[in-house]
XYZ file of C-alpha atoms in Angstrom:
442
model
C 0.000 0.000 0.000
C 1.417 3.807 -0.330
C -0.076 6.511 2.020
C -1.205 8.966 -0.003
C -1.824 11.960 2.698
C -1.731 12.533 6.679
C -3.763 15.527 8.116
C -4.770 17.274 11.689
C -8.130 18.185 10.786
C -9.811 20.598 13.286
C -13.948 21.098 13.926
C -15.339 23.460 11.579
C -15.695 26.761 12.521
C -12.108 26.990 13.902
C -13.128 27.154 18.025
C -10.966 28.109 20.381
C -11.326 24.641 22.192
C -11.567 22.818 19.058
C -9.422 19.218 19.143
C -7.431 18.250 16.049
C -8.056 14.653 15.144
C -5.543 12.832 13.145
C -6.522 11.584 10.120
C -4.659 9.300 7.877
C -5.316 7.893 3.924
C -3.986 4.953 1.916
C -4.319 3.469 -0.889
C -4.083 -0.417 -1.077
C -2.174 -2.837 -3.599
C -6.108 -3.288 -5.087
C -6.739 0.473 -5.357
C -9.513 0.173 -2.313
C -9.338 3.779 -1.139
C -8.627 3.429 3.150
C -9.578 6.962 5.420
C -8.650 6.768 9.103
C -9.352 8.744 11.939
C -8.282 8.294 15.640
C -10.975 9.712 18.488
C -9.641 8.191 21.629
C -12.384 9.600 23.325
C -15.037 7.241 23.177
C -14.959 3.740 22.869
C -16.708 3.372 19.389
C -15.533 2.640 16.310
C -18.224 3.960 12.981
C -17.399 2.772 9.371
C -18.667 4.027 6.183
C -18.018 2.077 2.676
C -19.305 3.789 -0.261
C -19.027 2.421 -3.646
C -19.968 4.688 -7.037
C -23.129 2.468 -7.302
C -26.008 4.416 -6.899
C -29.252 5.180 -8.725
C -27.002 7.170 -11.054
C -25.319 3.756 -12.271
C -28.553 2.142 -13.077
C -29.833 1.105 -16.605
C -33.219 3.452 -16.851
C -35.604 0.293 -17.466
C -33.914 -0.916 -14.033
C -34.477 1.945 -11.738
C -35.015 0.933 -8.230
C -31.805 -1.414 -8.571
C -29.401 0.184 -6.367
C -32.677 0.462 -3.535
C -33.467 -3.053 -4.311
C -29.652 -4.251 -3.532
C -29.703 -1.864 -0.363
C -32.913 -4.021 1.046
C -31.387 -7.130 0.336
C -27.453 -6.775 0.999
C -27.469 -7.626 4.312
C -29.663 -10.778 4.064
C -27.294 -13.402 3.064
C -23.939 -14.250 2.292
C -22.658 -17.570 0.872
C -21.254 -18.470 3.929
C -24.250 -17.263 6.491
C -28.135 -16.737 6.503
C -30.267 -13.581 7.190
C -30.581 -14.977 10.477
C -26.861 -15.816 11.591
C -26.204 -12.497 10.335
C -28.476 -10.501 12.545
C -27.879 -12.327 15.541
C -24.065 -11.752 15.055
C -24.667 -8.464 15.045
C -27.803 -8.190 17.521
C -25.813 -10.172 20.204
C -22.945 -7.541 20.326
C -25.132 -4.532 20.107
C -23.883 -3.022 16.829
C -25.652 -1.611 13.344
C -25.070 -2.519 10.602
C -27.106 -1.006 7.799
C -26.919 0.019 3.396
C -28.184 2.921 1.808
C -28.667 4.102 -2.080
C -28.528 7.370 -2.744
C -28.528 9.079 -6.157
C -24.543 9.059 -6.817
C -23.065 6.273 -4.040
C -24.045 3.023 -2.130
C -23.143 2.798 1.597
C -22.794 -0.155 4.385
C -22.562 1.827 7.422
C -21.783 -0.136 10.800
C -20.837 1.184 14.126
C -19.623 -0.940 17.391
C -17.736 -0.714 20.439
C -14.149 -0.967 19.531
C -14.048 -4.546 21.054
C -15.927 -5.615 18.405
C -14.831 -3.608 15.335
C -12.911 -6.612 13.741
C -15.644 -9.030 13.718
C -18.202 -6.885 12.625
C -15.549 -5.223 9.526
C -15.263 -9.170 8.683
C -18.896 -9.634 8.378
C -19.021 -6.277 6.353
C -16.470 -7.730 4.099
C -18.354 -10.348 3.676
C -21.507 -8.632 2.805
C -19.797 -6.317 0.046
C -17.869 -9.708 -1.474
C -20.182 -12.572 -1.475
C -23.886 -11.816 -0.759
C -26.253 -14.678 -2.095
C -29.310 -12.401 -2.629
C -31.931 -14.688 -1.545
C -34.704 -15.708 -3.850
C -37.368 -15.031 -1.031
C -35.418 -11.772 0.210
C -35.753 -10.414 -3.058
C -39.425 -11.141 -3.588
C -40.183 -9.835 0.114
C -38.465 -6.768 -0.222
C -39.433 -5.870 -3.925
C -43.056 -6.397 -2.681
C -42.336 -3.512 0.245
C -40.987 -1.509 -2.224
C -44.399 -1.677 -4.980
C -46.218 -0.816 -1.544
C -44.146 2.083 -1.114
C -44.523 3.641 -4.504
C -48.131 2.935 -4.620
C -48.616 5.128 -1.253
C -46.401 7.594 -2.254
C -49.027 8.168 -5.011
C -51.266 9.255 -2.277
C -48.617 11.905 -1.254
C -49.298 15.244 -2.855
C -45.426 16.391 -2.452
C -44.362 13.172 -3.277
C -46.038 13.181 -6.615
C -44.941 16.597 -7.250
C -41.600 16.188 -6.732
C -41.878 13.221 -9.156
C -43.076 14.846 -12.058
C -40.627 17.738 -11.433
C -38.088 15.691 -11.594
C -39.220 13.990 -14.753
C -39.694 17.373 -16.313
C -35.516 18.482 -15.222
C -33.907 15.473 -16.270
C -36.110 13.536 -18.725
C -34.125 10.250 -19.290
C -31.050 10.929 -17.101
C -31.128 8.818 -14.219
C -31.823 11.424 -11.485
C -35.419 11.571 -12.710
C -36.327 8.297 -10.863
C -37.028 8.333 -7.124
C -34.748 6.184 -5.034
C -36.950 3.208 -5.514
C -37.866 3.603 -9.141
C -40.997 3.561 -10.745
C -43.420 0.441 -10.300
C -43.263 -0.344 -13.288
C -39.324 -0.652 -13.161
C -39.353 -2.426 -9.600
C -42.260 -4.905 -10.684
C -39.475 -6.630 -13.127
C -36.536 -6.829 -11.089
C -34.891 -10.454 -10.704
C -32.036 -11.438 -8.405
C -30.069 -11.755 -11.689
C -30.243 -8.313 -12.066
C -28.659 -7.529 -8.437
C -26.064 -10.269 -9.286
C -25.024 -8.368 -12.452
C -25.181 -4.763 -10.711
C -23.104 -6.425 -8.220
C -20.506 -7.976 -10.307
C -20.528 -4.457 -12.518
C -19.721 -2.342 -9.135
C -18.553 -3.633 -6.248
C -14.847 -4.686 -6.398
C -12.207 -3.207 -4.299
C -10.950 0.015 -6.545
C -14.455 1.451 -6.642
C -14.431 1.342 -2.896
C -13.943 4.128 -0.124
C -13.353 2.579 3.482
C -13.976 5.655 6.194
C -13.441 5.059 9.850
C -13.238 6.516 12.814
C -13.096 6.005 16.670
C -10.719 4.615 19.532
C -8.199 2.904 17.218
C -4.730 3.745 15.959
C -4.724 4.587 12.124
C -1.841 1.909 11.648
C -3.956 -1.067 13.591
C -6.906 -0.021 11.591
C -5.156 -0.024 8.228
C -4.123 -3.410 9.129
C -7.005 -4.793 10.135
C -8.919 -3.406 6.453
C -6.201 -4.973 4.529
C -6.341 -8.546 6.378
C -10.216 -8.259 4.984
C -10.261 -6.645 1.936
C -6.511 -7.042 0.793
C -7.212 -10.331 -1.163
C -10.132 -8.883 -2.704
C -8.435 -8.324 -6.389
C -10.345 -5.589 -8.930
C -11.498 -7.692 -12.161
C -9.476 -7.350 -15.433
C -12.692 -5.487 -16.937
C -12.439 -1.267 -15.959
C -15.439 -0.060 -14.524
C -18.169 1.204 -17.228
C -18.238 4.587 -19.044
C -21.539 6.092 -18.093
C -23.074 8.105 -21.324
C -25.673 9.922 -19.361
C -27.484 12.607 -21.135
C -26.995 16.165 -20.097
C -30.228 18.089 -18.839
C -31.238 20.423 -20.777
C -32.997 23.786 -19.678
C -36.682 23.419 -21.122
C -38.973 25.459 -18.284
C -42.436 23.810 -17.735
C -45.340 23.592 -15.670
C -46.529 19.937 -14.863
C -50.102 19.103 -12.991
C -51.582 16.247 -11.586
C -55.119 17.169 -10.019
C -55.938 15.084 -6.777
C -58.714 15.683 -4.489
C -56.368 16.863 -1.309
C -56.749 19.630 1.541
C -53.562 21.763 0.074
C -52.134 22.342 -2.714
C -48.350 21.426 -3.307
C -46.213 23.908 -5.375
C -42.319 23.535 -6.598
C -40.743 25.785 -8.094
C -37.884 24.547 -9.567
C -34.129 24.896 -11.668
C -31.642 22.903 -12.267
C -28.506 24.077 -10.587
C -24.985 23.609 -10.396
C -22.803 20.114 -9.564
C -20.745 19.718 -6.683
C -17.362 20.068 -8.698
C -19.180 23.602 -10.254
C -17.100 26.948 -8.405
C -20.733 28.025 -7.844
C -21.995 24.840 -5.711
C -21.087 26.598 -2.851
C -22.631 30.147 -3.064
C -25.626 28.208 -3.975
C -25.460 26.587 -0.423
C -25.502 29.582 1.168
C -28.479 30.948 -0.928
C -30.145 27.729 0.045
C -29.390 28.726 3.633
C -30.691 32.028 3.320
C -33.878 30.939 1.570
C -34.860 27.578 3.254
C -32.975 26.572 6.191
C -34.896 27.087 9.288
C -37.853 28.785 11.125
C -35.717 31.845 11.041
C -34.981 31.397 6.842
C -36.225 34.108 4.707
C -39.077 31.881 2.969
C -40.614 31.165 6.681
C -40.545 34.081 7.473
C -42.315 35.994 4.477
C -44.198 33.526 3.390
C -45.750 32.020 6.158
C -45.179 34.219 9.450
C -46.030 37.428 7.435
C -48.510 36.756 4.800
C -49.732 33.426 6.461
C -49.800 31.431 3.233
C -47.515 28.432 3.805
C -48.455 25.348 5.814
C -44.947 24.823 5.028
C -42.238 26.327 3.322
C -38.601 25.585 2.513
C -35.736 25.201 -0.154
C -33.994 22.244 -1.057
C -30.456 21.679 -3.309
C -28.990 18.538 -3.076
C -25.490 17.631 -3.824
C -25.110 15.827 -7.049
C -22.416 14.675 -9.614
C -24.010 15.805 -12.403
C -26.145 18.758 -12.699
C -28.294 18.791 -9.103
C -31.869 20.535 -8.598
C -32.944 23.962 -6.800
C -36.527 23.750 -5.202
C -38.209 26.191 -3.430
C -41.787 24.277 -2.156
C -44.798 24.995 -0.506
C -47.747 23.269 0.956
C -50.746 25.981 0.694
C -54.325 25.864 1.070
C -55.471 25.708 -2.557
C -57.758 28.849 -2.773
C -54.270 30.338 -2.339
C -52.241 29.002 -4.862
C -52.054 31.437 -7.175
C -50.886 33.753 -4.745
C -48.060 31.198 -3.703
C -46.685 30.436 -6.716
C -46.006 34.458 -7.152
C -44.725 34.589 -3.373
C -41.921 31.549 -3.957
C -41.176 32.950 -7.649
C -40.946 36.940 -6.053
C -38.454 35.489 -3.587
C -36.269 34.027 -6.363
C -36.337 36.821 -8.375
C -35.280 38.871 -5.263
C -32.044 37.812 -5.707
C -31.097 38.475 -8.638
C -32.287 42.288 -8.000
C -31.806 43.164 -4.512
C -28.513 42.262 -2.920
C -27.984 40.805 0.377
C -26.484 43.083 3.141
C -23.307 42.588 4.574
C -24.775 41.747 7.988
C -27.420 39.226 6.201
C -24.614 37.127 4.357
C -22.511 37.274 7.393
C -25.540 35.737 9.717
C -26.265 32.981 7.019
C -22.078 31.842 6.363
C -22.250 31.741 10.334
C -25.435 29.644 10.412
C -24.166 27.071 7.759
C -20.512 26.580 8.966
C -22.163 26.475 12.856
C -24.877 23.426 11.333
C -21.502 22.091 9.369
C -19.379 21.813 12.841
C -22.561 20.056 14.761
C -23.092 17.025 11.643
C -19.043 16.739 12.587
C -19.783 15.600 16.360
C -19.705 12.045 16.366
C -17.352 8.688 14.969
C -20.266 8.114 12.156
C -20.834 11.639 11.389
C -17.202 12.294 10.889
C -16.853 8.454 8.886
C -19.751 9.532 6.593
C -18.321 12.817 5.829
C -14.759 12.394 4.358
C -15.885 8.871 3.217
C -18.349 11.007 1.358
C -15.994 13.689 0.299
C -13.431 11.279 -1.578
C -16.819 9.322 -3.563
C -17.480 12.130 -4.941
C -13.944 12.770 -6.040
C -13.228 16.263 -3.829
C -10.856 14.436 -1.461
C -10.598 14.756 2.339
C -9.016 17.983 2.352
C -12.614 19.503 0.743
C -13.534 19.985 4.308
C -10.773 22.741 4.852
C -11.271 23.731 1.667
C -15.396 23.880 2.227
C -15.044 26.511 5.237
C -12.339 28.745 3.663
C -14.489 29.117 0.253
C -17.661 30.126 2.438
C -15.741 32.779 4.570
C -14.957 34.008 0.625
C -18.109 34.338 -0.755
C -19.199 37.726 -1.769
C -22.518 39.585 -1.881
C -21.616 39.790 -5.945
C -21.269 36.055 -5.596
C -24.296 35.846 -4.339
C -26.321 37.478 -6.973
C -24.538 35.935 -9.834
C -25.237 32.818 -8.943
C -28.976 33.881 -8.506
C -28.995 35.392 -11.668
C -27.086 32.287 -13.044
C -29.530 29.539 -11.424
C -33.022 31.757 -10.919
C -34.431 32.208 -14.765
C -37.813 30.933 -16.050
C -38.611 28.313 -13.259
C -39.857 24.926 -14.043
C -43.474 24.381 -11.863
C -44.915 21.670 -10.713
C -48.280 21.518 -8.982
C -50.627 18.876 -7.248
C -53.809 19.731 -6.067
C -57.561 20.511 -6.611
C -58.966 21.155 -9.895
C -59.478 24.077 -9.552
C -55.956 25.121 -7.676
C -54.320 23.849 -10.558
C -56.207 25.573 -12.561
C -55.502 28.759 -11.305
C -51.946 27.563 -10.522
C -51.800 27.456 -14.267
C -53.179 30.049 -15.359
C -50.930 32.583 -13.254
C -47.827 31.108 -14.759
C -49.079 31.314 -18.279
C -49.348 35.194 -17.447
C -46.315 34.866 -15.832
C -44.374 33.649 -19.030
């Protein structure tokens, strides 16, 4: 193996009593990326493995795949059942868990750090030889078709589908997590077996741990797991994924509900863009909180929000801004000009000085608290080097938001806040209306 970097990474904001954590990264003979962090402080040990195996990976007529292999990963290996698995786990008090999301695929597990190496041995395991059970598959791509058939029933939920369908038409971030029913109906353990084969092998791995162990004992104790694990001859496949393309709509679906839901959305900047972070902080400023400027106009001032918030996810490809609102519907209309007013704001009106400084401190105070414990701090770098930014992004993360300028600010809105895509579910008559105001509108 070579080590590739060593750091002293502090708590972000800087704090006066802030402890620096060593943190140490290798790369093994295999290419399976290993991050370490020592936290003698407590007497647990958190892991994170993330693979580049997400929904983004999956063919379009298999969406739901990635979901599908999180449900049933920890069900069976060749060498134990769903059973022996759990109560190996169970009878030491650990978790042990996976997770899809849009760009990665996670086994998380946390334990005492008496227990670490067993559990890490089951995990590798898990991520080398699952057997995908026949009747795990079936049960769990039955829970899934029950899922998507009540999240029909879910007026945000349905808008935030066809919103998504609208920004990305047949890229892959389109799909919710578990795919469309039609998609998940004709899943087959085959196709987990080939998605498995495809993905997970050691150099499309990133190990992440952290707790009360020495970075060389832990590095040790990944290789004697994962160190005969040898990458196939094949390279990994070259995704062709179509690039969204900027085509503002509205979308409806009319269902008999008690509010209306209205997104407004755009698509907005990847993570690697110089312009994902100012975008952060105008999601801060918009969304985050009861104390955000969306709350507080739209629903503590003119009363028309049940709720009210902004959402931008990170993403490897082009991500999604969405400003959303659940309203009662005889006040749609006036809604959809309140969340569009408040996006067109930006792109007039400048912040202050004293606003932009409130909302960098807000963000980089909510960054240091997600850094508090073993798992938060395994999920985070593990998550910075799958998405190719690299450990020292955290550093890097802070320093960029302390630089952002009110000019930043507004270019980016002006950037990222044209004509709005809109997508509203609702009454017939709320949509109606909904409609009508953004044909004016255009």
């Amino acid at each position: 193996m070579t080590v590739r970097s060593e750091f002293s990474l502090p708590s972000a904001p800087p704090l006066p009593s802030a402890v620096a954590l060593p943190l140490q990264q290798v790369t093994l003979a295999n290419g399976m990326e290993v991050i370490v962090g020592e936290n003698p402080a407590v007497d647990i040990i958190a892991a994170r493995c993330f693979l580049k195996a997400g929904n983004r990976y999956e063919p379009i007529e298999q969406a739901g795949l990635s979901y599908l292999l999180a449900a049933v990963l920890t069900k069976g290996t060749q060498e134990r059942t769903s059973l022996e698995i759990a109560e190996q786990v169970e009878s030491v008090g650990a978790s042990l868990g996976a997770d899809n999301d849009a760009d990665f695929f996670t086994l998380r597990i946390k334990t005492v750090t008496a227990d670490f190496a067993d559990i890490l041995h089951l995990a590798g395991e898990l991520l080398r030889t699952p057997s995908f059970p026949e009747a795990e598959v079936e049960l769990e791509r039955r829970l899934a078709l029950r899922s998507l058939r009540s999240l029909r029933e879910q007026p945000f939920a349905v808008a935030f589908e066809q919103l998504r369908h609208a920004l990305y038409g047949t890229h892959p971030y389109a799909f919710e997590g578990m795919g469309t029913e039609a998609t998940m109906a004709q899943l087959t353990r085959d196709h987990l077996l080939a998605f498995h084969q495809t993905y997970f092998r050691p150099d499309n791995l990133v190990v992440s741990l952290w707790g009360q162990i020495k970075p060389d004992a832990a590095i040790a104790l990944v290789e004697r797991v994962f160190g005969d694990w040898s990458p196939p001859d094949t390279p990994l496949p070259t995704l062709d994924l179509p690039t969204p393309v900027v085509q503002p709509c509205t979308v409806t679906t009319v269902q008999d509900t008690q509010q209306a839901a209205i997104l407004v959305g755009h698509l907005a900047p990847a993570v690697h863009d110089p312009d994902y972070i100012p975008l952060k902080l105008i999601n801060t400023y918009l969304g985050n909180g009861l104390s955000s400027r969306l709350f507080v106009e739209l629903r503590e001032k003119r009363g028309l929000a049940y709720s009210v918030s902004s959402l931008y996810p990170t993403r490897l490809d082009p991500s999604h801004f969405v400003a959303y609102m659940g309203t009662a519907p005889s006040n749609t209309e006036q809604a959809i000009a309140g969340l569009r007013r408040e996006l067109e704001r930006l792109r007039t009106v400048p912040l202050t000085a004293d606003e932009l400084q409130v909302v960098k401190n807000k963000m980089l105070g909510q960054y240091a608290l997600g850094k508090q414990s073993n798992a938060q701090l395994a999920q985070i770098y593990g998550w910075y080097e799958i998405l190719g930014l690299g450990v020292a992004f955290d550093r890097q993360f802070q320093e960029v938001v302390q630089a952002v300028t009110i000019a930043d600010i507004q270019r980016v809105a002006c950037r990222v806040f044209g004509e709005p895509y809109l997508s509203i579910v609702g009454p017939e008559a709320a949509v109606a209306a909904g409609v009508a105001s953004s044909d004016e509108k255009r």
